[in-house]
mmCIF file of C-alpha atoms in Angstrom:
data_model
loop_
_atom_site.group_PDB
_atom_site.id
_atom_site.type_symbol
_atom_site.label_atom_id
_atom_site.label_comp_id
_atom_site.label_asym_id
_atom_site.label_seq_id
_atom_site.Cartn_x
_atom_site.Cartn_y
_atom_site.Cartn_z
ATOM 1 C CA LEU A 13 166.070 79.592 10.722
ATOM 2 C CA LEU A 14 169.483 79.849 9.051
ATOM 3 C CA THR A 15 170.592 82.784 11.142
ATOM 4 C CA LYS A 16 170.562 80.977 14.484
ATOM 5 C CA PRO A 17 174.048 79.492 15.137
ATOM 6 C CA ALA A 18 172.805 76.240 16.725
ATOM 7 C CA CYS A 19 170.237 75.651 13.956
ATOM 8 C CA HIS A 20 172.809 76.597 11.341
ATOM 9 C CA ARG A 21 175.246 73.936 12.572
ATOM 10 C CA GLN A 22 172.512 71.311 12.499
ATOM 11 C CA TRP A 23 171.405 72.400 9.035
ATOM 12 C CA ARG A 24 175.004 72.308 7.755
ATOM 13 C CA TRP A 25 175.457 68.765 9.149
ATOM 14 C CA ASP A 26 172.202 67.626 7.488
ATOM 15 C CA GLN A 27 173.240 69.278 4.225
ATOM 16 C CA GLN A 28 176.614 67.501 4.104
ATOM 17 C CA HIS A 29 175.163 64.090 4.887
ATOM 18 C CA TRP A 30 172.318 64.499 2.425
ATOM 19 C CA LEU A 31 174.685 65.554 -0.351
ATOM 20 C CA ALA A 32 177.179 62.800 0.345
ATOM 21 C CA GLY A 33 174.653 60.000 0.423
ATOM 22 C CA TYR A 34 171.976 60.700 -2.174
ATOM 23 C CA LEU A 35 173.426 62.494 -5.167
ATOM 24 C CA PRO A 36 175.980 61.572 -7.799
ATOM 25 C CA PRO A 37 179.327 63.390 -7.319
ATOM 26 C CA THR A 38 178.657 65.937 -10.117
ATOM 27 C CA ASP A 39 175.282 66.892 -8.662
ATOM 28 C CA GLN A 40 176.751 67.007 -5.162
ATOM 29 C CA GLU A 41 179.193 69.753 -6.138
ATOM 30 C CA HIS A 42 176.490 71.757 -7.906
ATOM 31 C CA TRP A 43 174.154 71.633 -4.913
ATOM 32 C CA ARG A 44 176.982 72.273 -2.475
ATOM 33 C CA ARG A 45 177.822 75.495 -4.384
ATOM 34 C CA GLN A 46 174.127 76.441 -4.427
ATOM 35 C CA LEU A 47 173.712 75.845 -0.708
ATOM 36 C CA ASP A 48 176.924 77.720 0.095
ATOM 37 C CA TYR A 49 175.621 80.665 -1.920
ATOM 38 C CA TYR A 50 172.313 80.644 -0.020
ATOM 39 C CA VAL A 51 174.221 80.494 3.260
ATOM 40 C CA LYS A 52 176.179 83.552 2.092
ATOM 41 C CA LEU A 53 172.900 85.354 1.267
ATOM 42 C CA ALA A 54 171.489 84.441 4.673
ATOM 43 C CA LYS A 55 174.597 85.864 6.372
ATOM 44 C CA GLU A 56 174.297 89.088 4.355
ATOM 45 C CA LEU A 57 170.631 89.385 5.341
ATOM 46 C CA GLU A 58 171.585 88.831 8.957
ATOM 47 C CA ARG A 59 174.243 91.567 8.680
ATOM 48 C CA MET A 60 171.720 93.928 7.065
ATOM 49 C CA GLY A 61 169.256 93.165 9.856
ATOM 50 C CA ALA A 62 171.876 93.973 12.489
ATOM 51 C CA GLN A 63 172.715 97.224 10.696
ATOM 52 C CA ALA A 64 169.019 98.147 10.460
ATOM 53 C CA ALA A 65 168.581 97.463 14.191
ATOM 54 C CA GLN A 66 171.278 100.064 14.936
ATOM 55 C CA ILE A 67 169.493 102.858 13.038
ATOM 56 C CA ASP A 68 167.603 105.335 15.203
ATOM 57 C CA ALA A 69 166.458 108.964 14.936
ATOM 58 C CA ARG A 70 170.033 110.218 15.356
ATOM 59 C CA SER A 71 171.537 107.942 12.703
ATOM 60 C CA LEU A 72 169.011 108.209 9.887
ATOM 61 C CA GLY A 73 171.848 109.244 7.569
ATOM 62 C CA ALA A 74 173.177 105.672 7.613
ATOM 63 C CA ARG A 75 172.756 103.769 4.370
ATOM 64 C CA PHE A 76 173.236 100.182 3.258
ATOM 65 C CA PRO A 77 176.304 99.691 1.010
ATOM 66 C CA ILE A 78 174.574 98.534 -2.171
ATOM 67 C CA ASP A 79 177.732 97.857 -4.190
ATOM 68 C CA GLU A 80 179.061 95.440 -1.571
ATOM 69 C CA LEU A 81 175.945 93.253 -1.580
ATOM 70 C CA PRO A 82 175.070 90.303 -3.820
ATOM 71 C CA ALA A 83 172.918 91.262 -6.820
ATOM 72 C CA GLU A 84 169.808 89.640 -5.296
ATOM 73 C CA LEU A 85 169.971 91.908 -2.240
ATOM 74 C CA GLN A 86 170.848 95.166 -4.003
ATOM 75 C CA PRO A 87 167.211 96.102 -4.879
ATOM 76 C CA ILE A 88 166.162 95.481 -1.268
ATOM 77 C CA ALA A 89 169.017 97.619 0.060
ATOM 78 C CA GLY A 90 168.175 100.333 -2.482
ATOM 79 C CA ARG A 91 164.559 100.438 -1.355
ATOM 80 C CA LEU A 92 165.608 100.507 2.299
ATOM 81 C CA ASN A 93 167.983 103.391 1.538
ATOM 82 C CA ASP A 94 165.157 105.266 -0.207
ATOM 83 C CA LEU A 95 162.904 104.672 2.804
ATOM 84 C CA LEU A 96 165.594 105.944 5.180
ATOM 85 C CA GLN A 97 166.000 109.055 3.010
ATOM 86 C CA ARG A 98 162.267 109.784 3.169
ATOM 87 C CA ILE A 99 162.164 109.219 6.935
ATOM 88 C CA GLU A 100 165.179 111.492 7.390
ATOM 89 C CA GLN A 101 163.459 114.230 5.360
ATOM 90 C CA LEU A 102 160.262 113.842 7.408
ATOM 91 C CA PHE A 103 162.181 114.152 10.665
ATOM 92 C CA GLU A 104 163.926 117.276 9.380
ATOM 93 C CA ARG A 105 160.622 118.851 8.321
ATOM 94 C CA GLU A 106 159.087 118.039 11.704
ATOM 95 C CA ARG A 107 162.070 119.608 13.510
ATOM 96 C CA ARG A 108 161.862 122.767 11.384
ATOM 97 C CA PHE A 109 158.107 122.967 11.895
ATOM 98 C CA SER A 110 158.459 122.663 15.682
ATOM 99 C CA ALA A 111 161.143 125.342 15.807
ATOM 100 C CA ASP A 112 159.214 127.687 13.493
ATOM 101 C CA LEU A 113 155.985 127.166 15.411
ATOM 102 C CA ALA A 114 157.658 127.902 18.720
ATOM 103 C CA HIS A 115 159.243 131.077 17.367
ATOM 104 C CA GLU A 116 155.962 132.237 15.834
ATOM 105 C CA LEU A 117 154.093 131.697 19.103
ATOM 106 C CA ARG A 118 156.622 133.444 21.333
ATOM 107 C CA THR A 119 156.237 136.939 19.854
ATOM 108 C CA PRO A 120 152.461 137.366 20.253
ATOM 109 C CA LEU A 121 152.544 135.599 23.605
ATOM 110 C CA ASN A 122 155.204 137.973 24.949
ATOM 111 C CA THR A 123 153.167 140.904 23.646
ATOM 112 C CA SER A 124 150.038 139.635 25.422
ATOM 113 C CA ARG A 125 151.946 139.061 28.634
ATOM 114 C CA GLY A 126 153.464 142.530 28.540
ATOM 115 C CA TYR A 127 150.109 144.149 27.780
ATOM 116 C CA SER A 128 148.313 142.235 30.569
ATOM 117 C CA GLU A 129 151.056 143.207 33.026
ATOM 118 C CA MET A 130 150.780 146.864 32.031
ATOM 119 C CA LEU A 131 146.973 146.813 32.341
ATOM 120 C CA ALA A 132 147.132 145.038 35.719
ATOM 121 C CA GLU A 133 149.144 147.914 37.198
ATOM 122 C CA GLU A 134 146.309 150.387 36.545
ATOM 123 C CA ALA A 135 143.275 148.087 36.781
ATOM 124 C CA PRO A 136 140.775 147.969 39.646
ATOM 125 C CA PRO A 137 141.329 145.078 42.135
ATOM 126 C CA GLY A 138 138.697 142.706 40.658
ATOM 127 C CA VAL A 139 140.110 143.013 37.161
ATOM 128 C CA ARG A 140 143.718 142.992 38.377
ATOM 129 C CA GLU A 141 143.466 139.381 39.584
ATOM 130 C CA ASP A 142 142.088 138.308 36.192
ATOM 131 C CA LEU A 143 144.899 140.085 34.365
ATOM 132 C CA GLN A 144 147.465 138.539 36.695
ATOM 133 C CA GLN A 145 145.982 135.110 35.935
ATOM 134 C CA ILE A 146 146.300 135.863 32.209
ATOM 135 C CA HIS A 147 149.911 136.847 32.829
ATOM 136 C CA ARG A 148 150.657 133.625 34.784
ATOM 137 C CA SER A 149 149.004 131.494 32.097
ATOM 138 C CA GLY A 150 151.054 133.281 29.468
ATOM 139 C CA ARG A 151 154.210 132.559 31.469
ATOM 140 C CA HIS A 152 153.282 128.879 31.592
ATOM 141 C CA LEU A 153 152.680 128.780 27.833
ATOM 142 C CA LEU A 154 155.981 130.546 27.252
ATOM 143 C CA ASP A 155 157.762 127.913 29.362
ATOM 144 C CA VAL A 156 156.173 125.159 27.232
ATOM 145 C CA ILE A 157 157.212 126.924 24.020
ATOM 146 C CA ASN A 158 160.759 127.410 25.310
ATOM 147 C CA ALA A 159 160.901 123.697 26.121
ATOM 148 C CA MET A 160 159.807 122.967 22.519
ATOM 149 C CA LEU A 161 162.576 125.218 21.233
ATOM 150 C CA ASP A 162 165.116 123.497 23.466
ATOM 151 C CA ILE A 163 164.049 120.103 22.146
ATOM 152 C CA ALA A 164 164.268 121.348 18.552
ATOM 153 C CA ARG A 165 167.781 122.688 19.220
ATOM 154 C CA ILE A 166 168.873 119.414 20.804
ATOM 155 C CA GLU A 167 167.484 117.371 17.898
ATOM 156 C CA ALA A 168 169.165 119.685 15.395
ATOM 157 C CA GLY A 169 172.486 119.148 17.164
ATOM 158 C CA MET A 170 172.777 122.815 18.130
ATOM 159 C CA VAL A 171 172.904 121.976 21.847
ATOM 160 C CA ARG A 172 174.820 119.155 23.465
ATOM 161 C CA VAL A 173 173.086 117.330 26.299
ATOM 162 C CA GLU A 174 175.152 115.822 29.063
ATOM 163 C CA LEU A 175 173.574 113.179 31.248
ATOM 164 C CA ASP A 176 174.442 113.047 34.937
ATOM 165 C CA ALA A 177 173.439 110.690 37.707
ATOM 166 C CA VAL A 178 170.698 112.172 39.839
ATOM 167 C CA ASP A 179 169.489 111.212 43.293
ATOM 168 C CA PRO A 180 165.682 110.927 42.957
ATOM 169 C CA SER A 181 165.115 111.595 46.657
ATOM 170 C CA ALA A 182 167.071 114.877 46.428
ATOM 171 C CA VAL A 183 165.014 115.950 43.412
ATOM 172 C CA ALA A 184 161.779 115.071 45.233
ATOM 173 C CA ALA A 185 162.934 117.008 48.293
ATOM 174 C CA GLU A 186 163.513 120.120 46.137
ATOM 175 C CA ALA A 187 160.016 119.953 44.663
#
C-alpha cells in the first residue's frame, strides 16, 4: 500500500491534514517523526524487494547489505542472506552431482559401445542387427550424457554461451 507512488501521495496528503487538524503541536511533531520513519522503512523494504527480484540462479552470490539497513530490517536481511547461502550451496552440489554422474556414466557406456561394435563385426546376421541396435542406443545415451556435461560446464561458468538470432524456417528445413 505504501509502496505504490499514487497511493503514497494520497497517504502523505491524508497524514499531513490529519496531523495538522487533530493533534496538539507537540504530538504532531512526534507522530510526524514516527510516520516519516515508517515511510523510510517502507522504502527500504521496497528496495530490498527490488533487489530480491533481481536475484536468479546466476547471481545467488548477491547479499543484502545488513549494516546499511535500519535495525528493524537487519534480522530479516540476515535470514534472507542465510537462505541465499543455502540455495547457492544446493545449486553447487547439484551442478557437481550432474557433472560427476555424467562422467561416471560415460566410461562404462563407451566400453559397452566398443564391445558391442567389436562383437557385431564377427556375429551372425540375426545377432548383428541386435548388437548394432545396442550400439545406436548407446550412442544416443552418450549424446544425452554429453549434453548434461555441457550444461554443467555452462552453469559452472567454464563455457561461455553466445546467443545468435536464428531463422526458424531455416532450422526446420535442415531437420
